[in-house]
Short mmCIF file of C-alpha atoms and ligand atoms in Angstrom, two decimals:
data_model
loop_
_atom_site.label_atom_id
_atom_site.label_comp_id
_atom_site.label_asym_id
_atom_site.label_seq_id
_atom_site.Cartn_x
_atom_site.Cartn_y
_atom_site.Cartn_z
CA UNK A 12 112.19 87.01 146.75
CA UNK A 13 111.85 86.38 150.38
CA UNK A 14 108.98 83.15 151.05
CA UNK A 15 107.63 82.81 154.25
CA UNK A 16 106.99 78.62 154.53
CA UNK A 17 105.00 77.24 157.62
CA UNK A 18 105.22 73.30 158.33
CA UNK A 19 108.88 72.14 158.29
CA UNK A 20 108.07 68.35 157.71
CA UNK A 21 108.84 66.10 154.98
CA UNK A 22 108.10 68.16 152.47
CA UNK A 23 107.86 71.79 153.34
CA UNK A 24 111.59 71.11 154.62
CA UNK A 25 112.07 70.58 150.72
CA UNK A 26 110.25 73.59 150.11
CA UNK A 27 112.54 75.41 152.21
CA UNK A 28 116.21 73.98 151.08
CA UNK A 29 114.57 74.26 147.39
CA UNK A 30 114.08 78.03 147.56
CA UNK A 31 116.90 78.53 149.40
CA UNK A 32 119.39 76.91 146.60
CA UNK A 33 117.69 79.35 144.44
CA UNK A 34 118.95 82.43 145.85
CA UNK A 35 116.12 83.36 147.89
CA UNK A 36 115.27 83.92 151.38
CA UNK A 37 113.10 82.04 153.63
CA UNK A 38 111.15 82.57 156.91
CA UNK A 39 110.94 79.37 158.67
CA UNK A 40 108.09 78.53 161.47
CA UNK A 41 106.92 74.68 162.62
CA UNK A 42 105.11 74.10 165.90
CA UNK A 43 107.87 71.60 166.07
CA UNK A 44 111.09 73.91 167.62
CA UNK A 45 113.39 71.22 166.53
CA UNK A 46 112.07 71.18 162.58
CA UNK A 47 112.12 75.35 162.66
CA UNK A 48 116.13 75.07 163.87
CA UNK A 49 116.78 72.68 161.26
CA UNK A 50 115.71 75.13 158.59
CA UNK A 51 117.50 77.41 160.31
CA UNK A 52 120.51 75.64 160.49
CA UNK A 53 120.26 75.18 156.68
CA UNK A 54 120.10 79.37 156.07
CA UNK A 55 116.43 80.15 156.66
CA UNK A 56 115.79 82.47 159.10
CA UNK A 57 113.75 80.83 162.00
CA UNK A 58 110.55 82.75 163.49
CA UNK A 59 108.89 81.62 166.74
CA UNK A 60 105.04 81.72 166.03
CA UNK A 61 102.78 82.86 162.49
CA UNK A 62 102.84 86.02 163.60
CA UNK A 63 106.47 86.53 164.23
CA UNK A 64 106.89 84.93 160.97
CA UNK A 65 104.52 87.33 159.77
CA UNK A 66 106.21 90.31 161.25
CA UNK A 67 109.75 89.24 159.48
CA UNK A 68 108.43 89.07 156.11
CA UNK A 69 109.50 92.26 154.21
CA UNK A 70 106.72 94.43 152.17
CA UNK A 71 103.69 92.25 150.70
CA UNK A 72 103.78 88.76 152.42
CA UNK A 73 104.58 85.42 150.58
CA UNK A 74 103.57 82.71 152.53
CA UNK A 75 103.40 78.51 151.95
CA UNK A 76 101.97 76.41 154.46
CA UNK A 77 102.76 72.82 153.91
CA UNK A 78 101.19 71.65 156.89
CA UNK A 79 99.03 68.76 157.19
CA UNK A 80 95.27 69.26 155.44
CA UNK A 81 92.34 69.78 157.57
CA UNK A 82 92.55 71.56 160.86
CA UNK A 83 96.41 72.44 160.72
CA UNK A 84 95.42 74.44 157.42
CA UNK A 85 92.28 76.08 159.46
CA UNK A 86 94.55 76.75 162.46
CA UNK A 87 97.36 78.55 160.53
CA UNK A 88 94.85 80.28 158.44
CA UNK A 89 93.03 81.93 161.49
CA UNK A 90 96.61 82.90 163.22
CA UNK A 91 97.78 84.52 159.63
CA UNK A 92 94.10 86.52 159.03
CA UNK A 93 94.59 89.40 161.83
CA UNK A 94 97.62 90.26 159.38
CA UNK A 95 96.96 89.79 155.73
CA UNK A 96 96.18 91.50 153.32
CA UNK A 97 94.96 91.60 149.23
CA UNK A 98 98.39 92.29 148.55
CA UNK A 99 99.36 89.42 150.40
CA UNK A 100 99.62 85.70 148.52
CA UNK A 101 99.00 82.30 150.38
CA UNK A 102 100.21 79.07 148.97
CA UNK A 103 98.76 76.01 150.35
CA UNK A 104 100.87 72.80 149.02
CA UNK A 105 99.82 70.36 151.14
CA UNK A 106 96.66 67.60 150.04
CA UNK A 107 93.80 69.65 151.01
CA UNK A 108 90.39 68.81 149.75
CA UNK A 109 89.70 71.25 146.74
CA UNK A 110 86.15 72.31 148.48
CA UNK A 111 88.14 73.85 151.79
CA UNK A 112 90.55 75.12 149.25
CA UNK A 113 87.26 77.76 147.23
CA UNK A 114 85.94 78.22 151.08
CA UNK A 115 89.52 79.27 152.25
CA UNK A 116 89.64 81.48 148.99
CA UNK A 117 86.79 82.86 149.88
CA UNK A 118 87.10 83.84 153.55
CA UNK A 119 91.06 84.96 153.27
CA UNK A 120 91.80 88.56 152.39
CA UNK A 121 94.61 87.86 150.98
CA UNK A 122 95.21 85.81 147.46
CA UNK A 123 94.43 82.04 148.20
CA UNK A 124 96.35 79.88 145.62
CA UNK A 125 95.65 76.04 146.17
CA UNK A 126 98.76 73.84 145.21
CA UNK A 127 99.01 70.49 144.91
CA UNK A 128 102.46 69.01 145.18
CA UNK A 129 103.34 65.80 143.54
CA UNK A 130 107.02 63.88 143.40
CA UNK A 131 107.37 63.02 147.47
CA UNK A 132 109.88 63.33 149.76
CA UNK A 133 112.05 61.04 147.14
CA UNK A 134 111.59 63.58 144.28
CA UNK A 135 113.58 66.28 146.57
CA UNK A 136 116.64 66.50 144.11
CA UNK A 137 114.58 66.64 141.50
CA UNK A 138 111.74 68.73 141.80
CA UNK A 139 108.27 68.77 142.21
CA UNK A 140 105.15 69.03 140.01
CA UNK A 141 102.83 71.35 141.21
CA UNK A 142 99.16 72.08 140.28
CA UNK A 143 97.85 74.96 140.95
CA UNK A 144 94.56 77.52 141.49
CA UNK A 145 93.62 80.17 142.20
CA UNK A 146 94.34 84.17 140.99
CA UNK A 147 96.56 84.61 138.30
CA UNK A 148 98.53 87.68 139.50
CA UNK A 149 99.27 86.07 141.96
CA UNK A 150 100.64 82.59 140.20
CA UNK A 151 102.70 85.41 137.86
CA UNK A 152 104.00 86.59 141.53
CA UNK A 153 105.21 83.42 143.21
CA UNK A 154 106.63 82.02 139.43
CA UNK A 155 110.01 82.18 140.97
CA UNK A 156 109.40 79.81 143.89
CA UNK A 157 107.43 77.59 141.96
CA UNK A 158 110.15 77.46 139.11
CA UNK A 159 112.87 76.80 142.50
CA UNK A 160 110.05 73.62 144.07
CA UNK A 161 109.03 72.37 140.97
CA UNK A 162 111.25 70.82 138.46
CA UNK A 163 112.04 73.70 136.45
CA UNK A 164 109.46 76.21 134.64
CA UNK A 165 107.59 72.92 133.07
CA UNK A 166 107.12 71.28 136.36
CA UNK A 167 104.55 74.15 137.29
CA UNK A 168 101.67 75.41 135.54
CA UNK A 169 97.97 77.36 136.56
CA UNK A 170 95.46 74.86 136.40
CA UNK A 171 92.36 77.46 136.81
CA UNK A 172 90.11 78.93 139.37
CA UNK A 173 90.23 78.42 143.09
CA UNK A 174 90.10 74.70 143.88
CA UNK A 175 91.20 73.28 140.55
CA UNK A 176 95.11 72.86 141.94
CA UNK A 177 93.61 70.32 144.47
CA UNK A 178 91.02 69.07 142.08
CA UNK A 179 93.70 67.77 139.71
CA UNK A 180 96.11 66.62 142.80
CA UNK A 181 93.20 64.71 144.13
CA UNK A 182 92.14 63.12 140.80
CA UNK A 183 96.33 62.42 140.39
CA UNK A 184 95.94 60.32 143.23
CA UNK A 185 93.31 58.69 142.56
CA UNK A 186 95.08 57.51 139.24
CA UNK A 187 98.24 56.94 141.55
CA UNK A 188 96.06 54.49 144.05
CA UNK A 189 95.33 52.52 140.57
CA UNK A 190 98.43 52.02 138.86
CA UNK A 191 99.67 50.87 142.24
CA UNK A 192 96.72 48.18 142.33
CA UNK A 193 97.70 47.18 138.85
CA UNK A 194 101.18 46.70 139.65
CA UNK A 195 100.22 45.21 143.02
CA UNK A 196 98.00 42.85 140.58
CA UNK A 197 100.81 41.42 138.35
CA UNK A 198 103.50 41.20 140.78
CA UNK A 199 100.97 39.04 142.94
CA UNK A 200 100.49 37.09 139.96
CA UNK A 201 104.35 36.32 138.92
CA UNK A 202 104.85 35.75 143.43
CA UNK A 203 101.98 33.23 143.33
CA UNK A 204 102.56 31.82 139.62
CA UNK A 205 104.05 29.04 137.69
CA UNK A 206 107.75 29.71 138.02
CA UNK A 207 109.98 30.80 140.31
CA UNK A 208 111.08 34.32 139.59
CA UNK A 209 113.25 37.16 141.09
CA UNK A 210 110.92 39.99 141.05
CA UNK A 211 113.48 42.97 141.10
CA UNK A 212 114.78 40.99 137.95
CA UNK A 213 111.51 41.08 136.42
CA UNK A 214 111.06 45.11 137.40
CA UNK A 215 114.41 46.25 136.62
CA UNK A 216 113.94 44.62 133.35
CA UNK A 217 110.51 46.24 132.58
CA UNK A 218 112.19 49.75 133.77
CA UNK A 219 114.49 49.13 130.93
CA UNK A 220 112.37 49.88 127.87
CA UNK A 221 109.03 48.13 128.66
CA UNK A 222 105.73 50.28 128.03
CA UNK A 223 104.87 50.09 131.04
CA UNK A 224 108.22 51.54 132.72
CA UNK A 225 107.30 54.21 135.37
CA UNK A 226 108.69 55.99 138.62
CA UNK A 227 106.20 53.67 140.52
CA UNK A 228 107.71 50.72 138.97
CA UNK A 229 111.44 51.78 139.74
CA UNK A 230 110.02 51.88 143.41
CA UNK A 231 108.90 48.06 142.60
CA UNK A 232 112.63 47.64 141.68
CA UNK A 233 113.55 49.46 145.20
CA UNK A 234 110.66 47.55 146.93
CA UNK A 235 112.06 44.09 146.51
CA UNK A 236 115.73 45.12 146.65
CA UNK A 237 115.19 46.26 149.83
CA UNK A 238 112.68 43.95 151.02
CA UNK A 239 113.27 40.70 149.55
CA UNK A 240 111.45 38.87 147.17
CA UNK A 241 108.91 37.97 149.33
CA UNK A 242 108.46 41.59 150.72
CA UNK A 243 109.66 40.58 154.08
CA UNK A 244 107.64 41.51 156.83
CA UNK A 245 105.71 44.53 155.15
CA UNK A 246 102.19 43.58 156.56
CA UNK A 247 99.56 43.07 154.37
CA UNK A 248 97.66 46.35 154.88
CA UNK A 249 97.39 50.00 153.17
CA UNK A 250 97.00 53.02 155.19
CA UNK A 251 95.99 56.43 153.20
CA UNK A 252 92.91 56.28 151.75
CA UNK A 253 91.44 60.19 151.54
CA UNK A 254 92.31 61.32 148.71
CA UNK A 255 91.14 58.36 147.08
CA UNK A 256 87.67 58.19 148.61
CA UNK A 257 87.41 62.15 147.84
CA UNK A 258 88.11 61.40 143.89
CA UNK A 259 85.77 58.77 144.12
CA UNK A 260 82.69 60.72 145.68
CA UNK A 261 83.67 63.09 143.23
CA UNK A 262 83.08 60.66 140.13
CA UNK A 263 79.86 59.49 141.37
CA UNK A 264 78.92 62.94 141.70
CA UNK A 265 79.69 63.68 138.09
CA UNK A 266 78.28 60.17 137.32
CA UNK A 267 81.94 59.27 135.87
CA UNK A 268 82.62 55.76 136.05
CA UNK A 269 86.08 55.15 138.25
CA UNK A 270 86.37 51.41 138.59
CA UNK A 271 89.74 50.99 139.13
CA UNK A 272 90.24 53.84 141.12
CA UNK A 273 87.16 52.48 142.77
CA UNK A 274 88.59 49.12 143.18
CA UNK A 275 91.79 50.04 144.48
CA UNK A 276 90.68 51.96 147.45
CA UNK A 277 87.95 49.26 147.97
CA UNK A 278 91.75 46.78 148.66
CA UNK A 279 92.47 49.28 150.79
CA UNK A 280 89.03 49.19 152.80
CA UNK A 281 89.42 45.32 152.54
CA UNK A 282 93.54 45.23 153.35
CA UNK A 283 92.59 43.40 156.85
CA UNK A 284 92.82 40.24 154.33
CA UNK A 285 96.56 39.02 153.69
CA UNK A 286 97.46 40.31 150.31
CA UNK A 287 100.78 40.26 148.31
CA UNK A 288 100.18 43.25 146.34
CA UNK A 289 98.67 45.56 148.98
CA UNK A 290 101.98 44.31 150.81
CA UNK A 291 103.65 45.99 147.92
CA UNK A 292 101.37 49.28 147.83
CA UNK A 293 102.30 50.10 151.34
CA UNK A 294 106.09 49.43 150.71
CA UNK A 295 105.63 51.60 147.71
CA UNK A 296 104.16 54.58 149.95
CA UNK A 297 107.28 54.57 151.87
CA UNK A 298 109.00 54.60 148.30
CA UNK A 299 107.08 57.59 147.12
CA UNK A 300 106.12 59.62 150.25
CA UNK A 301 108.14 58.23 153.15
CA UNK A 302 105.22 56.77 155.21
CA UNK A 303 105.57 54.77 157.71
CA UNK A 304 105.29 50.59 156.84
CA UNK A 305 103.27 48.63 159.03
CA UNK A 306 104.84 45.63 159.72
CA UNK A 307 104.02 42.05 160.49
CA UNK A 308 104.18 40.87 164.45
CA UNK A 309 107.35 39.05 165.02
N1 NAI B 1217 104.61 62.98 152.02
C1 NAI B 1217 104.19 63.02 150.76
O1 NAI B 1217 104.51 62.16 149.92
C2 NAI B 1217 103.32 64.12 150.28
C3 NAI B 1217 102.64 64.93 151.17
N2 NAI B 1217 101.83 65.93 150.67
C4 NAI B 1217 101.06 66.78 151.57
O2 NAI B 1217 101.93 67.79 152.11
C5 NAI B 1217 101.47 68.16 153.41
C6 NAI B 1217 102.60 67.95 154.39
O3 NAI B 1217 102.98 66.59 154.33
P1 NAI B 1217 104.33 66.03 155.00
O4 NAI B 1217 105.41 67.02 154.89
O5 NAI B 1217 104.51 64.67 154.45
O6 NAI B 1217 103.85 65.94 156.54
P2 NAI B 1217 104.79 65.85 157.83
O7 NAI B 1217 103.94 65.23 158.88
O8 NAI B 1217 106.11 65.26 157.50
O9 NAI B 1217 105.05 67.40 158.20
C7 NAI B 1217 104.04 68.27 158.63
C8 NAI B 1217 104.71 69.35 159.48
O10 NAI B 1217 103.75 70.34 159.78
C9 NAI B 1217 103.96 70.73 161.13
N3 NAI B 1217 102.71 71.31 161.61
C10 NAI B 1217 101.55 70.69 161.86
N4 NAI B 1217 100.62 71.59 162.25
C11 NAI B 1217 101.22 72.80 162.21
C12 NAI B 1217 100.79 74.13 162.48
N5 NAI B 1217 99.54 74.36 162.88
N6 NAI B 1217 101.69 75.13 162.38
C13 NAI B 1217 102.97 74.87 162.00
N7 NAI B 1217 103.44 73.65 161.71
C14 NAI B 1217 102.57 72.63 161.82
C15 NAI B 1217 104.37 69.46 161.85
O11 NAI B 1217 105.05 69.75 163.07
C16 NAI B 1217 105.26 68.81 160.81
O12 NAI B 1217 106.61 69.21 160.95
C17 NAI B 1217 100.24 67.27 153.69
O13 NAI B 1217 99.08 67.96 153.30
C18 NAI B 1217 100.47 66.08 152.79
O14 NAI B 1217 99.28 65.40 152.47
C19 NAI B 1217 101.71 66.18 149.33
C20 NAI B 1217 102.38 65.41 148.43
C21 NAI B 1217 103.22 64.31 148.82
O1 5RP B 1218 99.95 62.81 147.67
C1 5RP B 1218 100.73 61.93 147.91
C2 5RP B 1218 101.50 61.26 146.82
O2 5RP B 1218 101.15 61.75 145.57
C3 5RP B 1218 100.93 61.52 149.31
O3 5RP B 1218 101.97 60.59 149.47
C4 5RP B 1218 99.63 61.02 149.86
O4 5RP B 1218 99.74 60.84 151.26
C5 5RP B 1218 99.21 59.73 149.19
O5 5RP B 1218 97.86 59.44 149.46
P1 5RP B 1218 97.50 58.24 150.47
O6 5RP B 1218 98.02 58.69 151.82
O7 5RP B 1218 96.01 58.12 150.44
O8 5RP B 1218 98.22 57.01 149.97
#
């Protein structure tokens, strides 16, 4: 198969080496002419605009953006509509907000299918788990590139109609944003608590067995390994916050109590406040995602 993949960042570069190792061939464009001659240093053939890129794909067009969401999405999407098609199948992977996912479906010719993408820039080796929407033909049709991003055949499956890829990303999130607060929570806790305790001990030794073992918590392990047991000078403050505050609108709107989730994004409102465990929740989206780390003023 031959995938066409615009935005050559963090993780569409993933996308591209991914499909590549697979056997397939890949179309490269980022606005960024450094990021497209990467890819094309790493086999993908490079393209110089959407439309060139658009131009090089052979017979019915596979395309995934992995852009930023908002505008960037918009942008692409109105230099790709002069050319597609309904034969034609769009991926979006990035974090778009599952609404502008049905009203891209709806305005695009060609088949929309609204991905989200979990696993980070850190789950590269291993895979991805993707979520997705949208037509099923056209999930059928891309099956081999999601088999080659995701972990294997089970780290992919068709969630439902257009928007319900990004409506289970977004709700993954917000479950994400609260196992970090509880984490944040207990590690604050042992920090501030009666005895004096190495905290990657205590994590590496939960990772081993304990129920609540996780990926996030390995990242704890990482956190504090790399810096200190004090966190060093990550600064007490959480960037992020959309998809969050989109899965919470979304809970009052279904009158679905969310209190952690709630509660968790409200310590991210609220991070101007010195905090040991929102110290940790940034350090752990550099763990997970590769985001920058504010850090304290010298
Ligand atoms: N970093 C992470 O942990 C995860 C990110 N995502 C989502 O994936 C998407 C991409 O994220 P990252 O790769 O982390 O971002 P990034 O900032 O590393 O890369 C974005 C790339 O898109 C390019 N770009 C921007 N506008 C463009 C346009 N109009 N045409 C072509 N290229 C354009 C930029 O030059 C950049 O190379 C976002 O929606 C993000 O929310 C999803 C899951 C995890
Ligand atoms: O989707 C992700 C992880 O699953 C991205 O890392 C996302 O950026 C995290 O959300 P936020 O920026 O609000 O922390």
């Amino acid at each position: 198969m031959q995938l066409g993949v615009i935005g050559l960042g963090r993780m569409g570069r993933i996308v591209v080496d991914r499909v590549l190792d697979a056997g397939h061939d890949v179309v490269a464009f980022d606005l960024s002419a450094e990021a497209t001659a990467a890819a094309a240093e790493a086999g993908a053939e490079a393209a110089d605009s959407v439309a060139d890129l658009y131009e090089r794909l052979d017979g019915d067009a596979r395309i995934w953006l992995m852009v930023p969401a908002g505008d960037a999405v918009d942008a692409t999407l109105d230099d790709l509509e002069p050319h597609l098609t309904s034969d034609d199948v769009v991926v979006d992977g990035g974090n778009s907000y599952f609404e502008d996912s049905v009203r891209r479906a709806e305005a695009t010719d060609a088949a929309y299918l609204d991905c989200g993408t979990s696993g980070g820039p850190a789950g590269a080796e291993l895979g991805f788990s993707l979520m997705v929407g949208g037509p099923e033909w056209a999930y059928e049709e891309l099956t081999p590139v999601f088999d080659a991003v995701a972990t294997g055949p089970a780290g992919h499956d068709r969630m439902g109609a257009a928007g319900s890829g990004h409506y289970v990303k977004m709700v993954h999130n917000g479950v994400e944003y609260a196992l970090m607060q509880a984490y944040g929570e207990g590690f604050e806790l042992l920090h501030r608590g009666r005895y004096d305790l190495d905290l990657e001990a205590v994590a590496r030794t939960w990772n081993n067995g304990a129920v609540i073992r996780s990926w996030l918590l390995e990242l704890c392990e990482e956190a504090f390994r790399e810096e200190g047991n004090d966190l060093g000078d990550v600064a007490d403050r959480i960037e992020g916050g959309s998809t969050g505050t989109w899965t919470v609108q979304e809970a009052l709107e279904q009158e679905v109590p969310v209190p952690l989730i709630y509660q968790a994004l409200s310590e991210r409102f609220d991070s101007r406040e010195e905090r040991f465990g929102r110290r940790l929740a940034s350090r752990l989206r550099y763990g997970f995602g590769r985001h920058d780390v504010p850090r304290r003023e010298e």
